[in-house]
Each structure stands twice: as C-alpha cells, then as structure tokens.
Amino acid sequence: MSKKIAKVLKMELPGGDAKPGPKLASAGINMAKFCTDFNAKTADRRGQIVPVIITAYEDKSCDFEIKTSPVAPLLLKAAGIQKGSANPKNIVGHISRAQLKEIAEYKLPDLNANDIEAAMKIVEGSARNMGIAIDE
C-alpha cells in the first residue's frame, strides 16, 4: 500500500547548506533528516540555488527530487556580472556560443526541449532578456 501524500512543495534552497526553518516547517516533515539528506546530495553544488520538489507524506516522511539550477544565475556567472539589465536593449555582459551550449546541456533535463538546439534557443532568450549578448 502506498503512503498518503500530505503536501507537495517546490522550493529553492542553497546547495549543501539547507537549514530547518519556517519554509520546511510548513511541509510538516522531519526537518533535520531532510536537511541532512539534502545537504549530502547537494554538497557539490555549494553556493548555488538548488530547486527541489518535496513530497511530504502524512506519516511525516518525505521524498525529494533535485532539479538543475535556474538559468539566470548560470548566465550571470558565465558573463561575470552581478545582475542583468532592467532594459533588455542595454547590453551588460557577453557570453560565447560555447558557454551558451554548456548551460543548455546542463539545463536540458529540466527544459521543455527535445534537443540541444531547442534548449540553446530557450537559454538564449533568457540571456537576451537579461541584457546578455551571445558572441559568435
């Protein structure tokens, strides 16, 4: 017999550094166990924001699925800038086609794309909206 699901939460937590708090308390799970497990699985992604989908069950246990980091921080890091432009027409940074492809390959499992070319177009659109130019 399967467990009865109490709640499904989508959160963004710091990789390798999740701490018990009000966000996790609302899920009604064993926070210490979750934090220990999450931090162990994301230790290699310390310093990044890690999206996670937590499925909390009525018996206070939980399962979680780790997703790839959001595109925006990856683009900012690749371009070497602190933040994107408020106006997409103002170019505030540049990345190469190779960097674009690398980000698209990393994000491919979580994007709504069937191949790397479609993923690159999605990431390129995000870059354009942030004022980051793609150099050939």
mmCIF file of C-alpha atoms in Angstrom:
data_model
loop_
_atom_site.group_PDB
_atom_site.id
_atom_site.type_symbol
_atom_site.label_atom_id
_atom_site.label_comp_id
_atom_site.label_asym_id
_atom_site.label_seq_id
_atom_site.Cartn_x
_atom_site.Cartn_y
_atom_site.Cartn_z
ATOM 1 C CA MET A 1 0.000 0.000 0.000
ATOM 2 C CA SER A 2 1.369 3.418 -0.915
ATOM 3 C CA LYS A 3 1.783 6.303 1.507
ATOM 4 C CA LYS A 4 -0.805 9.071 1.557
ATOM 5 C CA ILE A 5 0.590 12.381 0.281
ATOM 6 C CA ALA A 6 0.002 15.320 2.605
ATOM 7 C CA LYS A 7 1.667 18.099 0.590
ATOM 8 C CA VAL A 8 3.919 18.757 -2.417
ATOM 9 C CA LEU A 9 6.218 21.770 -2.168
ATOM 10 C CA LYS A 10 8.501 23.437 -4.714
ATOM 11 C CA MET A 11 11.370 25.303 -3.088
ATOM 12 C CA GLU A 12 14.741 26.798 -3.931
ATOM 13 C CA LEU A 13 17.341 26.087 -1.260
ATOM 14 C CA PRO A 14 21.078 26.803 -1.056
ATOM 15 C CA GLY A 15 23.059 23.778 -2.232
ATOM 16 C CA GLY A 16 24.742 21.890 0.601
ATOM 17 C CA ASP A 17 23.503 24.421 3.153
ATOM 18 C CA ALA A 18 19.790 23.847 3.835
ATOM 19 C CA LYS A 19 18.668 24.644 7.386
ATOM 20 C CA PRO A 20 15.440 23.928 9.273
ATOM 21 C CA GLY A 21 13.094 26.899 9.137
ATOM 22 C CA PRO A 22 9.532 28.101 8.571
ATOM 23 C CA LYS A 23 9.504 27.080 4.885
ATOM 24 C CA LEU A 24 10.259 23.472 5.784
ATOM 25 C CA ALA A 25 8.060 23.552 8.895
ATOM 26 C CA SER A 26 5.031 24.245 6.709
ATOM 27 C CA ALA A 27 5.654 20.923 4.946
ATOM 28 C CA GLY A 28 5.208 19.001 8.189
ATOM 29 C CA ILE A 29 8.279 16.812 7.685
ATOM 30 C CA ASN A 30 11.228 15.716 9.809
ATOM 31 C CA MET A 31 13.351 18.786 9.033
ATOM 32 C CA ALA A 32 16.629 17.500 10.493
ATOM 33 C CA LYS A 33 16.534 14.327 8.383
ATOM 34 C CA PHE A 34 15.562 16.235 5.239
ATOM 35 C CA CYS A 35 18.329 18.825 5.718
ATOM 36 C CA THR A 36 20.947 16.119 6.314
ATOM 37 C CA ASP A 37 19.888 14.152 3.216
ATOM 38 C CA PHE A 38 19.540 17.272 1.018
ATOM 39 C CA ASN A 39 22.903 18.709 2.101
ATOM 40 C CA ALA A 40 24.631 15.379 1.424
ATOM 41 C CA LYS A 41 23.171 15.157 -2.105
ATOM 42 C CA THR A 42 23.922 18.789 -2.982
ATOM 43 C CA ALA A 43 27.341 19.218 -1.336
ATOM 44 C CA ASP A 44 28.960 19.537 -4.782
ATOM 45 C CA ARG A 45 26.609 22.433 -5.616
ATOM 46 C CA ARG A 46 27.504 24.605 -2.597
ATOM 47 C CA GLY A 47 26.939 28.288 -3.349
ATOM 48 C CA GLN A 48 24.254 27.603 -5.978
ATOM 49 C CA ILE A 49 20.488 27.834 -5.637
ATOM 50 C CA VAL A 50 19.057 24.330 -5.969
ATOM 51 C CA PRO A 51 15.374 23.861 -6.860
ATOM 52 C CA VAL A 52 13.792 20.889 -5.110
ATOM 53 C CA ILE A 53 10.338 19.291 -5.177
ATOM 54 C CA ILE A 54 9.434 17.846 -1.780
ATOM 55 C CA THR A 55 6.643 15.300 -1.447
ATOM 56 C CA ALA A 56 5.556 15.182 2.210
ATOM 57 C CA TYR A 57 3.558 12.211 3.447
ATOM 58 C CA GLU A 58 1.086 12.048 6.340
ATOM 59 C CA ASP A 59 3.483 9.901 8.406
ATOM 60 C CA LYS A 60 5.978 12.866 8.451
ATOM 61 C CA SER A 61 8.325 11.169 5.986
ATOM 62 C CA CYS A 62 9.233 12.741 2.661
ATOM 63 C CA ASP A 63 10.796 12.202 -0.737
ATOM 64 C CA PHE A 64 12.515 14.918 -2.715
ATOM 65 C CA GLU A 65 13.621 15.447 -6.298
ATOM 66 C CA ILE A 66 16.528 17.784 -7.038
ATOM 67 C CA LYS A 67 16.360 19.887 -10.202
ATOM 68 C CA THR A 68 19.042 21.805 -12.101
ATOM 69 C CA SER A 69 19.923 25.352 -11.035
ATOM 70 C CA PRO A 70 17.927 28.236 -12.578
ATOM 71 C CA VAL A 71 19.172 29.697 -15.880
ATOM 72 C CA ALA A 72 19.561 33.303 -14.672
ATOM 73 C CA PRO A 73 22.317 32.676 -12.079
ATOM 74 C CA LEU A 74 24.151 30.418 -14.546
ATOM 75 C CA LEU A 75 24.093 33.177 -17.184
ATOM 76 C CA LEU A 76 25.236 35.828 -14.695
ATOM 77 C CA LYS A 77 28.151 33.646 -13.594
ATOM 78 C CA ALA A 78 29.148 32.877 -17.214
ATOM 79 C CA ALA A 79 29.040 36.573 -18.130
ATOM 80 C CA GLY A 80 30.913 37.573 -14.956
ATOM 81 C CA ILE A 81 28.339 40.162 -13.879
ATOM 82 C CA GLN A 82 26.352 40.757 -10.678
ATOM 83 C CA LYS A 83 22.925 41.356 -12.213
ATOM 84 C CA GLY A 84 21.179 41.622 -15.539
ATOM 85 C CA SER A 85 19.841 44.753 -17.182
ATOM 86 C CA ALA A 86 16.379 46.094 -16.363
ATOM 87 C CA ASN A 87 16.088 47.024 -20.041
ATOM 88 C CA PRO A 88 16.976 44.151 -22.433
ATOM 89 C CA LYS A 89 18.259 46.671 -25.002
ATOM 90 C CA ASN A 90 21.097 47.660 -22.651
ATOM 91 C CA ILE A 91 23.854 45.062 -23.059
ATOM 92 C CA VAL A 92 25.567 44.479 -19.695
ATOM 93 C CA GLY A 93 27.508 41.310 -20.462
ATOM 94 C CA HIS A 94 28.648 38.845 -23.096
ATOM 95 C CA ILE A 95 28.911 35.058 -23.256
ATOM 96 C CA SER A 96 30.240 32.829 -26.016
ATOM 97 C CA ARG A 97 28.307 30.242 -28.038
ATOM 98 C CA ALA A 98 30.307 27.534 -26.211
ATOM 99 C CA GLN A 99 29.157 28.862 -22.801
ATOM 100 C CA LEU A 100 25.574 29.026 -24.088
ATOM 101 C CA LYS A 101 25.772 25.405 -25.251
ATOM 102 C CA GLU A 102 27.285 24.307 -21.920
ATOM 103 C CA ILE A 103 24.414 25.927 -19.961
ATOM 104 C CA ALA A 104 21.822 24.465 -22.355
ATOM 105 C CA GLU A 105 23.315 20.961 -21.981
ATOM 106 C CA TYR A 106 23.204 21.297 -18.186
ATOM 107 C CA LYS A 107 19.575 22.535 -18.207
ATOM 108 C CA LEU A 108 18.283 20.128 -20.895
ATOM 109 C CA PRO A 109 16.699 17.580 -18.467
ATOM 110 C CA ASP A 110 14.509 20.307 -16.902
ATOM 111 C CA LEU A 111 13.675 22.295 -20.046
ATOM 112 C CA ASN A 112 10.728 21.761 -22.338
ATOM 113 C CA ALA A 113 13.039 20.891 -25.228
ATOM 114 C CA ASN A 114 13.756 17.718 -27.193
ATOM 115 C CA ASP A 115 17.271 18.523 -28.369
ATOM 116 C CA ILE A 116 20.239 20.745 -27.586
ATOM 117 C CA GLU A 117 19.385 23.272 -30.337
ATOM 118 C CA ALA A 118 15.940 23.954 -28.839
ATOM 119 C CA ALA A 119 17.468 24.199 -25.355
ATOM 120 C CA MET A 120 20.035 26.700 -26.649
ATOM 121 C CA LYS A 121 17.228 28.875 -28.064
ATOM 122 C CA ILE A 122 15.442 28.867 -24.690
ATOM 123 C CA VAL A 123 18.615 29.847 -22.817
ATOM 124 C CA GLU A 124 19.484 32.436 -25.487
ATOM 125 C CA GLY A 125 16.069 34.059 -24.991
ATOM 126 C CA SER A 126 16.692 34.290 -21.249
ATOM 127 C CA ALA A 127 20.112 35.829 -21.894
ATOM 128 C CA ARG A 128 18.640 38.377 -24.312
ATOM 129 C CA ASN A 129 16.013 39.409 -21.726
ATOM 130 C CA MET A 130 18.761 39.925 -19.144
ATOM 131 C CA GLY A 131 20.842 42.156 -21.455
ATOM 132 C CA ILE A 132 23.492 39.497 -22.109
ATOM 133 C CA ALA A 133 24.766 39.288 -25.686
ATOM 134 C CA ILE A 134 25.818 35.999 -27.310
ATOM 135 C CA ASP A 135 29.148 36.311 -29.149
ATOM 136 C CA GLU A 136 29.718 34.109 -32.190
#
